[in-house]
GROMACS .gro file of N, CA and C in nm:
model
  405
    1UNK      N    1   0.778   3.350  -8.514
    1UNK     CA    2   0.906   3.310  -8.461
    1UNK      C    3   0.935   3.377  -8.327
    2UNK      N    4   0.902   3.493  -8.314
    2UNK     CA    5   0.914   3.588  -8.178
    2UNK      C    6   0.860   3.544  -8.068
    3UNK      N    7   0.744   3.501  -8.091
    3UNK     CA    8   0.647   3.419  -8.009
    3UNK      C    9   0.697   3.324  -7.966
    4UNK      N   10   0.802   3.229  -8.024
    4UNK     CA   11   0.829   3.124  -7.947
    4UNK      C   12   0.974   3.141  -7.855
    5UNK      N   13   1.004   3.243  -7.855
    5UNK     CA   14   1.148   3.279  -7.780
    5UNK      C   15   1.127   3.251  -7.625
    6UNK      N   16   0.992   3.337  -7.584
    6UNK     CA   17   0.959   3.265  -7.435
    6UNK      C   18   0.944   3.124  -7.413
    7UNK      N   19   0.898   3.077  -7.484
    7UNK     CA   20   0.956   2.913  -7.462
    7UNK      C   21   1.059   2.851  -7.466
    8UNK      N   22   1.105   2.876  -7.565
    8UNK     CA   23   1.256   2.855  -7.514
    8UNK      C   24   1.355   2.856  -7.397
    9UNK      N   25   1.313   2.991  -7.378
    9UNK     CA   26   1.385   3.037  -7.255
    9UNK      C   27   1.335   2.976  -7.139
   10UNK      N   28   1.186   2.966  -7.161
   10UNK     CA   29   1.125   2.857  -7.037
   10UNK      C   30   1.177   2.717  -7.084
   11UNK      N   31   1.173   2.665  -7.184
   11UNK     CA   32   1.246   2.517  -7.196
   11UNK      C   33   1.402   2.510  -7.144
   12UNK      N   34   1.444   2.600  -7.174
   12UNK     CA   35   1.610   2.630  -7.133
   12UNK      C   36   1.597   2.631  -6.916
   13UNK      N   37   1.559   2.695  -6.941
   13UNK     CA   38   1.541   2.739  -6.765
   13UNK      C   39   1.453   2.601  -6.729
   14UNK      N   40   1.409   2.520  -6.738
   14UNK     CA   41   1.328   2.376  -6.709
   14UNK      C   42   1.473   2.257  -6.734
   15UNK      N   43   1.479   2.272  -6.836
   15UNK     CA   44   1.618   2.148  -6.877
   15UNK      C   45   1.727   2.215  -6.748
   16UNK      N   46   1.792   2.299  -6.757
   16UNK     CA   47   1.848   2.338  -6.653
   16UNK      C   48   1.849   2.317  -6.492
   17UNK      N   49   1.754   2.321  -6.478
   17UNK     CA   50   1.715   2.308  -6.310
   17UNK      C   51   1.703   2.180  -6.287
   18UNK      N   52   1.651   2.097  -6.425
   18UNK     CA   53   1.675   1.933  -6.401
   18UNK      C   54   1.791   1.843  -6.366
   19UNK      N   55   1.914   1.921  -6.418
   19UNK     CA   56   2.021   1.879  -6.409
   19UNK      C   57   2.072   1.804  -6.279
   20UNK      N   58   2.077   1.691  -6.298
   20UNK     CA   59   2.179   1.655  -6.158
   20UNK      C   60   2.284   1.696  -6.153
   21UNK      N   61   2.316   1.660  -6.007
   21UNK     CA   62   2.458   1.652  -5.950
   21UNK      C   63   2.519   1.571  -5.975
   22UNK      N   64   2.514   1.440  -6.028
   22UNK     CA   65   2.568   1.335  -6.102
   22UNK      C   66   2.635   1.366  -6.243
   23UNK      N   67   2.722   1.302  -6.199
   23UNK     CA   68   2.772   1.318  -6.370
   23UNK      C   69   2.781   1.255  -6.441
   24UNK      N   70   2.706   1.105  -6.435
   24UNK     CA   71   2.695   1.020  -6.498
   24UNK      C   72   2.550   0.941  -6.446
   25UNK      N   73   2.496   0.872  -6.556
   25UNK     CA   74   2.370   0.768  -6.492
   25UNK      C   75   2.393   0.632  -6.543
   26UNK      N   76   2.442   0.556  -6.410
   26UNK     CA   77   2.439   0.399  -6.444
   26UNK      C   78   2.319   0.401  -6.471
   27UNK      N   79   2.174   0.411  -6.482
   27UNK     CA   80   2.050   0.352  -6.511
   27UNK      C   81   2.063   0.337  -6.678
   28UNK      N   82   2.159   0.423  -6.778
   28UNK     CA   83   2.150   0.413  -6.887
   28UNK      C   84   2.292   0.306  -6.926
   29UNK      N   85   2.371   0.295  -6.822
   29UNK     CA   86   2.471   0.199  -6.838
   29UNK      C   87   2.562   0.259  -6.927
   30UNK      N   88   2.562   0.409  -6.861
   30UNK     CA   89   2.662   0.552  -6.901
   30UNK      C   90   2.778   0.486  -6.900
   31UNK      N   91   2.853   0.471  -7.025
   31UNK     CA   92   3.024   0.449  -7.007
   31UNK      C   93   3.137   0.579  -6.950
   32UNK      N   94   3.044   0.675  -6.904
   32UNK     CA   95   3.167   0.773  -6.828
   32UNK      C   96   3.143   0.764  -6.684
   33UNK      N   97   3.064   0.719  -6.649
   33UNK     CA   98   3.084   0.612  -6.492
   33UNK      C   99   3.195   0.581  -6.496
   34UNK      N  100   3.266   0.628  -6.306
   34UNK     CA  101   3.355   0.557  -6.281
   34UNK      C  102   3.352   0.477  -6.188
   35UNK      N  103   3.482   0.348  -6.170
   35UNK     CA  104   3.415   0.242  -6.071
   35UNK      C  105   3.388   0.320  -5.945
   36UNK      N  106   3.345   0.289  -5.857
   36UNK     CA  107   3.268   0.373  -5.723
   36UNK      C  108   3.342   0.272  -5.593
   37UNK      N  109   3.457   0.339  -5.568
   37UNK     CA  110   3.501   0.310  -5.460
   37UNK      C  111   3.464   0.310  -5.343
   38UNK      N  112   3.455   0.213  -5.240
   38UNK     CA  113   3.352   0.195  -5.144
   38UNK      C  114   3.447   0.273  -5.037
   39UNK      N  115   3.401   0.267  -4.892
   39UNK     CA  116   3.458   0.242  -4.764
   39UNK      C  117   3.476   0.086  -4.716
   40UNK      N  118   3.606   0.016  -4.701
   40UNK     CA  119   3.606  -0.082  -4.675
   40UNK      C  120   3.619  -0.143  -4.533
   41UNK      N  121   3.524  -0.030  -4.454
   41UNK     CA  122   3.524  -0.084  -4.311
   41UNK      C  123   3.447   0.024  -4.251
   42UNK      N  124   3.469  -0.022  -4.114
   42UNK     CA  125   3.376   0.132  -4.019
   42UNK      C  126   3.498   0.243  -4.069
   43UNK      N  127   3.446   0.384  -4.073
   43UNK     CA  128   3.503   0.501  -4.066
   43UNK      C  129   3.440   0.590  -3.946
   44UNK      N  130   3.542   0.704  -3.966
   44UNK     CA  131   3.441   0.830  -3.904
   44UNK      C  132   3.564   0.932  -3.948
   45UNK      N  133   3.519   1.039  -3.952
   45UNK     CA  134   3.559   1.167  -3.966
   45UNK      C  135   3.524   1.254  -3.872
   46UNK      N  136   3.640   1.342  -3.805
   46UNK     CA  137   3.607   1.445  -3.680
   46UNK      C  138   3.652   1.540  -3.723
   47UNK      N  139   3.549   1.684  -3.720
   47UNK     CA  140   3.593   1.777  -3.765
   47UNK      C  141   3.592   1.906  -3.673
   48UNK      N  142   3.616   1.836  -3.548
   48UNK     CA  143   3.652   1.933  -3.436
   48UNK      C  144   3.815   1.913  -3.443
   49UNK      N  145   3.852   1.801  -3.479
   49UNK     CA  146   4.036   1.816  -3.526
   49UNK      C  147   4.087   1.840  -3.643
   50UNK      N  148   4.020   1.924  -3.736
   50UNK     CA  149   4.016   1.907  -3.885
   50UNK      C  150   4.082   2.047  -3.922
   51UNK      N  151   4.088   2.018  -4.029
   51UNK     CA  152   4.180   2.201  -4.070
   51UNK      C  153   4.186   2.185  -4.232
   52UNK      N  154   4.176   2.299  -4.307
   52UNK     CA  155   4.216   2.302  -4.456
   52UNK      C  156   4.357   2.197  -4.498
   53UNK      N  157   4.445   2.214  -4.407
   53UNK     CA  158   4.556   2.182  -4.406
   53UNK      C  159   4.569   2.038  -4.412
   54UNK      N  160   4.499   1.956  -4.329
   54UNK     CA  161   4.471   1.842  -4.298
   54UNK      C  162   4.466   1.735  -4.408
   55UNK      N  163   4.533   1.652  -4.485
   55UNK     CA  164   4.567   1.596  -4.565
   55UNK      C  165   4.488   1.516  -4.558
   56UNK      N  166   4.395   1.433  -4.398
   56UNK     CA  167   4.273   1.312  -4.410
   56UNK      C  168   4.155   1.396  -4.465
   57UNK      N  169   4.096   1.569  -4.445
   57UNK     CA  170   4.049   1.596  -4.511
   57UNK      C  171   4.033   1.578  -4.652
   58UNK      N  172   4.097   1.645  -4.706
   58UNK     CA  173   4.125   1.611  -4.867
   58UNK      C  174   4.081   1.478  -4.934
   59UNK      N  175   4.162   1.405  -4.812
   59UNK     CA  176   4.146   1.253  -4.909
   59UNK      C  177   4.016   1.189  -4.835
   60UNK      N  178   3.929   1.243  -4.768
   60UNK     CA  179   3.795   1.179  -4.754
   60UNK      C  180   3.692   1.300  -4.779
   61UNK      N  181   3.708   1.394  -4.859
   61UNK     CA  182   3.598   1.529  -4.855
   61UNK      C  183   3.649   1.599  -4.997
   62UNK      N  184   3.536   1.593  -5.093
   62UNK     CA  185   3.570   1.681  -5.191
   62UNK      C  186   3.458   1.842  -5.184
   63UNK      N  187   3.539   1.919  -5.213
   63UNK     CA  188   3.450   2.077  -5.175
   63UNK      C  189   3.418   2.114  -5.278
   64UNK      N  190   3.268   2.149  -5.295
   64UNK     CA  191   3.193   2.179  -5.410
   64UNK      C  192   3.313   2.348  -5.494
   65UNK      N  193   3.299   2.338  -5.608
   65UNK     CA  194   3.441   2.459  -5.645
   65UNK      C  195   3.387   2.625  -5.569
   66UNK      N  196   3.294   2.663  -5.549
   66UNK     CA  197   3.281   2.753  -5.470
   66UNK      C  198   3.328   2.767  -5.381
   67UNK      N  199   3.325   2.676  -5.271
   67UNK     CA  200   3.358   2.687  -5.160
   67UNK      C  201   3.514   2.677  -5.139
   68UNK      N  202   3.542   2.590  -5.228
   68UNK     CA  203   3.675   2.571  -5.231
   68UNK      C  204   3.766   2.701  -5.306
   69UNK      N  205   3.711   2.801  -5.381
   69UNK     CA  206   3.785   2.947  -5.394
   69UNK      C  207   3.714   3.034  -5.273
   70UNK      N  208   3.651   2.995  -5.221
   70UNK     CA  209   3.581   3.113  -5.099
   70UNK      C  210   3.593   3.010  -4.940
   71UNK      N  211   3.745   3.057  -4.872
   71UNK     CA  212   3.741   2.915  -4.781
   71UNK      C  213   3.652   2.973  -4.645
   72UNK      N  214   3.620   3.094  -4.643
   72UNK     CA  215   3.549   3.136  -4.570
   72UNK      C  216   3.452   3.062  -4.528
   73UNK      N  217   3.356   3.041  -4.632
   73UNK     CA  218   3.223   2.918  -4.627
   73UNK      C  219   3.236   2.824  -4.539
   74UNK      N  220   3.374   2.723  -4.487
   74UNK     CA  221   3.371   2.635  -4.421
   74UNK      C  222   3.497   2.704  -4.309
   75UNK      N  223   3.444   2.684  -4.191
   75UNK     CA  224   3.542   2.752  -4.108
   75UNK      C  225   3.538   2.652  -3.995
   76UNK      N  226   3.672   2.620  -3.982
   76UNK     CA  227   3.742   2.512  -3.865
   76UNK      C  228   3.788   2.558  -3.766
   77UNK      N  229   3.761   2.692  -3.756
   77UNK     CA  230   3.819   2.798  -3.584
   77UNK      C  231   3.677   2.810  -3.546
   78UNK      N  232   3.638   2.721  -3.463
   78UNK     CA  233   3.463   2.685  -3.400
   78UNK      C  234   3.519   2.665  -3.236
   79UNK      N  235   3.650   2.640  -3.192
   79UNK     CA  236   3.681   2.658  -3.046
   79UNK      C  237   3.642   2.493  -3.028
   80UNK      N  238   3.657   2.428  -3.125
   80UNK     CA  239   3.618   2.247  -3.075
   80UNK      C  240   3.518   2.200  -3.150
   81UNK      N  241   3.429   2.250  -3.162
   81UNK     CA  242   3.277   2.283  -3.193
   81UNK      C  243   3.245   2.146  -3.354
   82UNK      N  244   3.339   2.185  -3.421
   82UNK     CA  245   3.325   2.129  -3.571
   82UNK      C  246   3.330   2.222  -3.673
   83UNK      N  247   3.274   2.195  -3.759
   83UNK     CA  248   3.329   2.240  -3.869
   83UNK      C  249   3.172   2.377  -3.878
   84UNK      N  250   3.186   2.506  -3.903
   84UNK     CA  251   3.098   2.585  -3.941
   84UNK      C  252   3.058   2.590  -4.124
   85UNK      N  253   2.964   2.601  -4.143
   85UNK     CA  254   2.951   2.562  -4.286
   85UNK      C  255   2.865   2.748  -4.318
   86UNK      N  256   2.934   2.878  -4.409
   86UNK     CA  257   2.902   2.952  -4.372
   86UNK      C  258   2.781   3.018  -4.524
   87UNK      N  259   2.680   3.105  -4.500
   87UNK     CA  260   2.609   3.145  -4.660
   87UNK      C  261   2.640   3.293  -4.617
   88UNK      N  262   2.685   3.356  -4.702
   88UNK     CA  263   2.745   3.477  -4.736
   88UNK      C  264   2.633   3.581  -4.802
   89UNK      N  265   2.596   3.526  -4.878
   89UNK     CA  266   2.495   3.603  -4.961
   89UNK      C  267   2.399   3.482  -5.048
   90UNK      N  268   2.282   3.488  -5.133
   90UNK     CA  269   2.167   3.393  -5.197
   90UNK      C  270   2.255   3.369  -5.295
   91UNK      N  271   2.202   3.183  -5.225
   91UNK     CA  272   2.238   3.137  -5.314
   91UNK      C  273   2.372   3.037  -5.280
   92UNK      N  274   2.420   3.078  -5.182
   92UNK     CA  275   2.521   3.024  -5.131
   92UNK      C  276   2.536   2.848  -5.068
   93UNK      N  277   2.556   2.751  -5.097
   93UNK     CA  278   2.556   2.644  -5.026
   93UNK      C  279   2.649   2.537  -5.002
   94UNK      N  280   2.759   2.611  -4.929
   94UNK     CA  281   2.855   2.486  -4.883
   94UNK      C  282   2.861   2.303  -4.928
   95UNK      N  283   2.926   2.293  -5.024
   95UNK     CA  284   2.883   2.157  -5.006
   95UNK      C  285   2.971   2.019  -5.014
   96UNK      N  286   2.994   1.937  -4.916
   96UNK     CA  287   3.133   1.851  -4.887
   96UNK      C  288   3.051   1.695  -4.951
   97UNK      N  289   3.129   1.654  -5.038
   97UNK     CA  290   3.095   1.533  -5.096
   97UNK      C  291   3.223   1.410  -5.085
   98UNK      N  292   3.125   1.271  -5.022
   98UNK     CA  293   3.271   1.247  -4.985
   98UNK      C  294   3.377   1.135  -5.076
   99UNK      N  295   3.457   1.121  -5.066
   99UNK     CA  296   3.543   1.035  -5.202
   99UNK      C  297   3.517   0.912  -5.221
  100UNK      N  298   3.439   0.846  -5.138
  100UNK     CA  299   3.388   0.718  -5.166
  100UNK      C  300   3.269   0.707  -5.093
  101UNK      N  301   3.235   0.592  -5.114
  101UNK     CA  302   3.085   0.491  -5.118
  101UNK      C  303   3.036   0.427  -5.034
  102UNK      N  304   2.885   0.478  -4.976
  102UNK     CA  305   2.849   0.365  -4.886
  102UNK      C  306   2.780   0.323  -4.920
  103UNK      N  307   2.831   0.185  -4.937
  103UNK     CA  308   2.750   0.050  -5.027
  103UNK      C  309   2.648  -0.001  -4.927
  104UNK      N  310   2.655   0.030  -4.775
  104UNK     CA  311   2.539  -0.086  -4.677
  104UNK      C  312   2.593   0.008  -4.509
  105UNK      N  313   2.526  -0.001  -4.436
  105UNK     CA  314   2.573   0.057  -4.329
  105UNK      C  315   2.486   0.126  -4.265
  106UNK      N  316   2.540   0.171  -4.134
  106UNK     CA  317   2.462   0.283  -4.021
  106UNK      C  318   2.574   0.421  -4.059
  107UNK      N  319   2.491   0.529  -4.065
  107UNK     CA  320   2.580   0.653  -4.053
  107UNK      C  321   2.537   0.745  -3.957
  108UNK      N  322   2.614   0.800  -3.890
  108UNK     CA  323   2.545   0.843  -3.752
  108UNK      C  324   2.640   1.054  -3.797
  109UNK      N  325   2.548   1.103  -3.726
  109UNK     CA  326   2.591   1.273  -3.766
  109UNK      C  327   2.557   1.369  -3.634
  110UNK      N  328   2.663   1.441  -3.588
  110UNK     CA  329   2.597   1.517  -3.453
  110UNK      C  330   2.646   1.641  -3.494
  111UNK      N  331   2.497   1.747  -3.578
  111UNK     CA  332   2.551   1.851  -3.600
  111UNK      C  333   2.416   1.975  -3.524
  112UNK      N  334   2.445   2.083  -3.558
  112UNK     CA  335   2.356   2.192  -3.502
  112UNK      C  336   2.303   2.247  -3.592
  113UNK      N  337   2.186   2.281  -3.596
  113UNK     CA  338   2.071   2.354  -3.686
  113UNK      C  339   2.113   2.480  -3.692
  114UNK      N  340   2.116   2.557  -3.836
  114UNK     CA  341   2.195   2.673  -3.860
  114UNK      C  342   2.036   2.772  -3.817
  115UNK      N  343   2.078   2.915  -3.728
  115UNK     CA  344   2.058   2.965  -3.657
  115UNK      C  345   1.901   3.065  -3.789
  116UNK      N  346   1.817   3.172  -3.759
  116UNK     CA  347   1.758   3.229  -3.898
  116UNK      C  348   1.690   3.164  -3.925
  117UNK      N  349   1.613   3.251  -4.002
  117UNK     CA  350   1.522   3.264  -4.111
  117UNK      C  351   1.520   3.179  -4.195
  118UNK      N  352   1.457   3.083  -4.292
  118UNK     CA  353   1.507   3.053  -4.419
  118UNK      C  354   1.617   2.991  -4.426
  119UNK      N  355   1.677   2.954  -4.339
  119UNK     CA  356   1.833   2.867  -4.337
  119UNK      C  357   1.792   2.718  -4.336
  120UNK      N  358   1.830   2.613  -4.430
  120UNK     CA  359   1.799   2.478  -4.437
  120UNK      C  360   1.943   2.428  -4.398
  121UNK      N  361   1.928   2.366  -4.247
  121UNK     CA  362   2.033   2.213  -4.234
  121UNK      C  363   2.023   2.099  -4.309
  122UNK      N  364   2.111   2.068  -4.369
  122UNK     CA  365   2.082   1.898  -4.420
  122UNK      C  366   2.161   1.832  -4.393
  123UNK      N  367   2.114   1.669  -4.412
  123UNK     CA  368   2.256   1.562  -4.466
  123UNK      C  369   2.179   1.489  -4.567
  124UNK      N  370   2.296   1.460  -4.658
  124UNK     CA  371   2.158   1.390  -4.788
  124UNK      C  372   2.336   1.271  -4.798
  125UNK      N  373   2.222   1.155  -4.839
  125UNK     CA  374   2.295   1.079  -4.893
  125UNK      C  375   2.242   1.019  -5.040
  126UNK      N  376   2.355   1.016  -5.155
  126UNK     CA  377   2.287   1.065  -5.254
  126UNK      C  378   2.344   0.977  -5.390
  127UNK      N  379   2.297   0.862  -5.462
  127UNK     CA  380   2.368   0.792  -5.546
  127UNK      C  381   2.369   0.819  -5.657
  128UNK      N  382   2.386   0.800  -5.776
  128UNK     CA  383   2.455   0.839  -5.872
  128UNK      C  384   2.358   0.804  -5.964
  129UNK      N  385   2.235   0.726  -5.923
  129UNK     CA  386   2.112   0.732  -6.018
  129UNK      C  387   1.994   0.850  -5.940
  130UNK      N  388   2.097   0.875  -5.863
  130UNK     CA  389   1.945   0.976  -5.819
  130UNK      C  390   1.882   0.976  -5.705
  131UNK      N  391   1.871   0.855  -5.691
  131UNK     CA  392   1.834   0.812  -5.535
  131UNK      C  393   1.863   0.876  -5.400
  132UNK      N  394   1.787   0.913  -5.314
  132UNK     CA  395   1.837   0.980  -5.208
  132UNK      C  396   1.794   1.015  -5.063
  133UNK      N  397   1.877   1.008  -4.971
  133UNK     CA  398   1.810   1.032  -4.868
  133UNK      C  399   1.812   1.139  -4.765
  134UNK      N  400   1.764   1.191  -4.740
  134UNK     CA  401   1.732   1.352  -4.697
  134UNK      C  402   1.724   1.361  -4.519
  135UNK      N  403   1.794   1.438  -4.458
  135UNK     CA  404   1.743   1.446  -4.314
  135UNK      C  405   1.742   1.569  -4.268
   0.00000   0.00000   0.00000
């Protein structure tokens, strides 16, 4: 019986890391899917005019719960610049998800490669079966 505790813990630590970010999978035709509200036209978001405060924030950007008790992580005093997205210590990763859906479209992004070692920029666009696209 002792013998199999490391497996476990390796099965535990494997199931774990599998986990999506999704919280539901239409591929199984999950009934806790919710309908997926699109964008119903061109948008854009500027976050050289943006602020915590900013009420179009909110309602087009949800903040992963870390970031959102640590507002440090995302900092909007950049002098124009945009939005700074900040890692504090391992492990750390800012992350803005936005309240609705792009069903078809061009998305265009003008940001700056974070500065270091070991620091990964991204933009991922990312659906709810999994699917995704990475830049």
């Amino acid at each position: 019986m002792h013998r199999l505790i490391p497996f476990f813990i390796w099965l535990s630590y494997v199931s774990a890391s599998l986990k999506d970010l999704a919280s539901c999978d239409p591929l199984r035709k999950d009934m806790h899917c919710p309908p997926d509200p699109a964008f119903a036209g061109k948008t854009s978001f500027d976050f050289t005019s943006s602020s915590w405060d900013d009420t179009r924030f909110g309602d087009f950007w949800t903040v992963d719960n870390s970031t959102a008790q640590d507002k440090k992580r995302l900092d909007f005093g950049t002098d124009g610049k945009g939005l700074a997205m900040g890692m504090f210590q391992t492990g750390d990763a800012p992350t803005l998800v936005s309240n609705k859906y792009l069903l078809f479209g061009k998305v265009s992004v003008t940001m700056q490669a974070a500065k270091g070692t070991g620091l990964i920029t991204a933009m991922v666009l990312k659906s709810d079966s999994g699917d995704e696209i990475d830049w």
